[in-house]
GROMACS .gro file of C-alpha atoms in nm:
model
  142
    1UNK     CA    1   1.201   4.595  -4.836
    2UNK     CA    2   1.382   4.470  -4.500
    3UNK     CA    3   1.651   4.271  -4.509
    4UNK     CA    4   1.774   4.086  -4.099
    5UNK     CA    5   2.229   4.173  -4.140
    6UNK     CA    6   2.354   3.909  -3.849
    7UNK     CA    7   2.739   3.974  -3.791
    8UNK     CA    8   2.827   3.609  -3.643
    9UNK     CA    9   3.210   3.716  -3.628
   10UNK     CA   10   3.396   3.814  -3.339
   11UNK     CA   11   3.471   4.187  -3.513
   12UNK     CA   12   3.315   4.495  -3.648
   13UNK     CA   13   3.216   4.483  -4.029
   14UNK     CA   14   3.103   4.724  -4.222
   15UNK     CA   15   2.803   4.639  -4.525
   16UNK     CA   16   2.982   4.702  -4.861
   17UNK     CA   17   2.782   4.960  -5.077
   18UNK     CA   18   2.502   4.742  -5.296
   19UNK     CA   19   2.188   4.827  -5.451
   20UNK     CA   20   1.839   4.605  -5.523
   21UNK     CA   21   1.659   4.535  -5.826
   22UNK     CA   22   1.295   4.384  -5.856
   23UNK     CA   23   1.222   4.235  -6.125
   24UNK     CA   24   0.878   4.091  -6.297
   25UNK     CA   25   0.760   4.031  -6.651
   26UNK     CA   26   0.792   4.387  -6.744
   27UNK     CA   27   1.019   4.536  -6.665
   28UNK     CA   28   1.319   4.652  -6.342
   29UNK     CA   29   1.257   4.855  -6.073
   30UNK     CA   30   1.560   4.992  -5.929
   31UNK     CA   31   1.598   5.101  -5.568
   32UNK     CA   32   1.849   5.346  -5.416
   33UNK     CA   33   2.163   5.241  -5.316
   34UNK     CA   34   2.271   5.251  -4.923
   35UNK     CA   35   2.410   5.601  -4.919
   36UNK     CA   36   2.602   5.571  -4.547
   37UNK     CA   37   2.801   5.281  -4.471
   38UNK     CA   38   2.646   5.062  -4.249
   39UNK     CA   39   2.878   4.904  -3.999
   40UNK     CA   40   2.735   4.600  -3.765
   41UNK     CA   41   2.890   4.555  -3.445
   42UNK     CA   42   3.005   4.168  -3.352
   43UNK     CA   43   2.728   3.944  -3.285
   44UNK     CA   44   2.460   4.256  -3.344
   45UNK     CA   45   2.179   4.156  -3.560
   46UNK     CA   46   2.029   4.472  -3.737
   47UNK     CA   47   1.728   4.534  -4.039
   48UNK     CA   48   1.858   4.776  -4.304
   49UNK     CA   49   1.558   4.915  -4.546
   50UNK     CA   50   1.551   4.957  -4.898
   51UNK     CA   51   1.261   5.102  -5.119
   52UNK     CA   52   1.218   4.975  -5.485
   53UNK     CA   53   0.975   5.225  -5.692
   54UNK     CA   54   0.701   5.036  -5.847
   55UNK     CA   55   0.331   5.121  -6.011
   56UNK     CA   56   0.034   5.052  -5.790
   57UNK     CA   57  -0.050   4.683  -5.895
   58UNK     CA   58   0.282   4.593  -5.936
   59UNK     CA   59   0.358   4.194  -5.861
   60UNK     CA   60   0.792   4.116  -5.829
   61UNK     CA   61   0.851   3.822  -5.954
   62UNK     CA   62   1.236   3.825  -5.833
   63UNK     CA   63   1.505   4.079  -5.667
   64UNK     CA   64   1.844   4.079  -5.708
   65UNK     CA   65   2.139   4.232  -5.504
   66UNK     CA   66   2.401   4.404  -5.716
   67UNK     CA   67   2.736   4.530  -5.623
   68UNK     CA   68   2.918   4.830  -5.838
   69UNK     CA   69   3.273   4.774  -6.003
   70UNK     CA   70   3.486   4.962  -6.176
   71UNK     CA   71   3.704   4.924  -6.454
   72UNK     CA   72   3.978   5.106  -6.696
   73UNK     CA   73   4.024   5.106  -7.017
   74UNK     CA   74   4.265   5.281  -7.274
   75UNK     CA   75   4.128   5.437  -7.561
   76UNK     CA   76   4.283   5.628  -7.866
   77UNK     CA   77   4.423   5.905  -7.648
   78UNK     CA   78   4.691   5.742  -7.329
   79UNK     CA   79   4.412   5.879  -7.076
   80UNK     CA   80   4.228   5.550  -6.915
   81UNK     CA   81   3.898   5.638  -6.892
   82UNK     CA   82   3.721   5.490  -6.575
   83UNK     CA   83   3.393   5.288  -6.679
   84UNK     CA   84   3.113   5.158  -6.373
   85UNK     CA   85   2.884   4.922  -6.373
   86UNK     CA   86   2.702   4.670  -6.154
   87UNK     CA   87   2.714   4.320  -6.079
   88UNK     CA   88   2.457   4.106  -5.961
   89UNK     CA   89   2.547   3.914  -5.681
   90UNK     CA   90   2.216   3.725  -5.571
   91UNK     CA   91   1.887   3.684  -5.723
   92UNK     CA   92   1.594   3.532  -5.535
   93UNK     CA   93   1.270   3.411  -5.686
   94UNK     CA   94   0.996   3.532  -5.504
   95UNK     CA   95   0.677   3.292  -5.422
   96UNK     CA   96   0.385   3.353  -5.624
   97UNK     CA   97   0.046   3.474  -5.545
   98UNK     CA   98  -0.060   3.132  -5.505
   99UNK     CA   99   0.242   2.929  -5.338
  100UNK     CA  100   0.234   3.200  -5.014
  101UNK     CA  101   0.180   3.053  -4.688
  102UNK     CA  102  -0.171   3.109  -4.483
  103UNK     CA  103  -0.089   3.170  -4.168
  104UNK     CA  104  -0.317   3.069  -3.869
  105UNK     CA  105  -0.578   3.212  -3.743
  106UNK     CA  106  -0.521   3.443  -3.406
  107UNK     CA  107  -0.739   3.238  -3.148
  108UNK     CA  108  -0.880   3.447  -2.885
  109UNK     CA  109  -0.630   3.520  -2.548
  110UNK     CA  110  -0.374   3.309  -2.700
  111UNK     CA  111  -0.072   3.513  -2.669
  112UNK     CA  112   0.139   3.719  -2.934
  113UNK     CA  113   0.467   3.648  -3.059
  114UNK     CA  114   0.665   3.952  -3.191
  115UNK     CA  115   1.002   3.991  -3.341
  116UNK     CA  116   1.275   4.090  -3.096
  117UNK     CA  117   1.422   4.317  -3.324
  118UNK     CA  118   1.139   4.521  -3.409
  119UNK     CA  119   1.182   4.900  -3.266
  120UNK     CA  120   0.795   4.971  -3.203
  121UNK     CA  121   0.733   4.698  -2.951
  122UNK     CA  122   1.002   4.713  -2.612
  123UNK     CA  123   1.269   4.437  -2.666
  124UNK     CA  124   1.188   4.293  -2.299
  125UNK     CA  125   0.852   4.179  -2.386
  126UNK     CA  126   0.812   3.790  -2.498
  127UNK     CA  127   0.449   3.821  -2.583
  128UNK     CA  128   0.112   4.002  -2.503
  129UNK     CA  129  -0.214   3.845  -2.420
  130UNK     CA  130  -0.472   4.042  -2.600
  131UNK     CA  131  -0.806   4.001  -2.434
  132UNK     CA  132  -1.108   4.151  -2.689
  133UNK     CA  133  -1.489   4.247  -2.586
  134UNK     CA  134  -1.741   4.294  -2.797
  135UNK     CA  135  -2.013   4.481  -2.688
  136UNK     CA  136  -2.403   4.475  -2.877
  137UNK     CA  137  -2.500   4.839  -2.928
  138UNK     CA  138  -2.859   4.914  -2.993
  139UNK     CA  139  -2.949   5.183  -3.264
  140UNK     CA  140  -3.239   5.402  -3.155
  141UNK     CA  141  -3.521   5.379  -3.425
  142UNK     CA  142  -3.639   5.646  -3.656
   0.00000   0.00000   0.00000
């Protein structure tokens, strides 16, 4: 999972530590939590990756962004004893198999739009005519 972090402020900010959940009809998948702190730079736009665990022919049906707190609590003995657990912070329905969107189809020299963030493709190019041939080859007989 990807997820775009825009820092719109005028100062550096640093991602407070959170984990994801997907969710469907049978169960939670957990993912690992960010284990270094991620700190975006004023007006840097940045993905950060997550992986959530699932079977092969698993279908989400919703994730969720959860937060850990802490709190204390006095038992018998006058020792608090620290107890963690995690909130969830936002949950988003995910579309169905159904409701997704069809995209287009890619019509021949038209050119290529590509997301400026993306680290495979340089940042300086816009878009990239791709120009296909397809060539007839004959296959000997016998």
């Amino acid at each position: 999972m990807q997820w775009l972090v825009i820092n719109p402020t005028d100062r550096r900010e640093t991602l407070p530590v959170f984990s994801i959940e997907g969710k469907n009809e049978s169960g939670v998948f957990k993912s690992d939590p960010a284990v270094e702190e991620i700190i975006v730079e004023p007006g840097e736009q940045k993905y950060i990756h997550f992986v959530i665990s699932t079977n092969n022919d698993t279908v989400l049906t919703s994730i969720t962004l959860l937060t850990p707190e802490e709190f204390s609590r006095s038992g018998a003995s006058s020792t608090p004893s620290v107890e963690s657990y995690n909130v969830g912070r936002l949950s988003i329905l995910l579309p169905t198999v159904s409701a997704r969107t069809a995209y287009p189809a890619y019509k021949l020299g038209a050119p290529m739009s590509f997301d400026p963030l993306s680290e495979l493709i340089h940042k300086d190019s816009q878009s990239l005519k791709c120009i296909w041939t397809i060539k007839q080859m004959r296959v000997p007989k016998g």
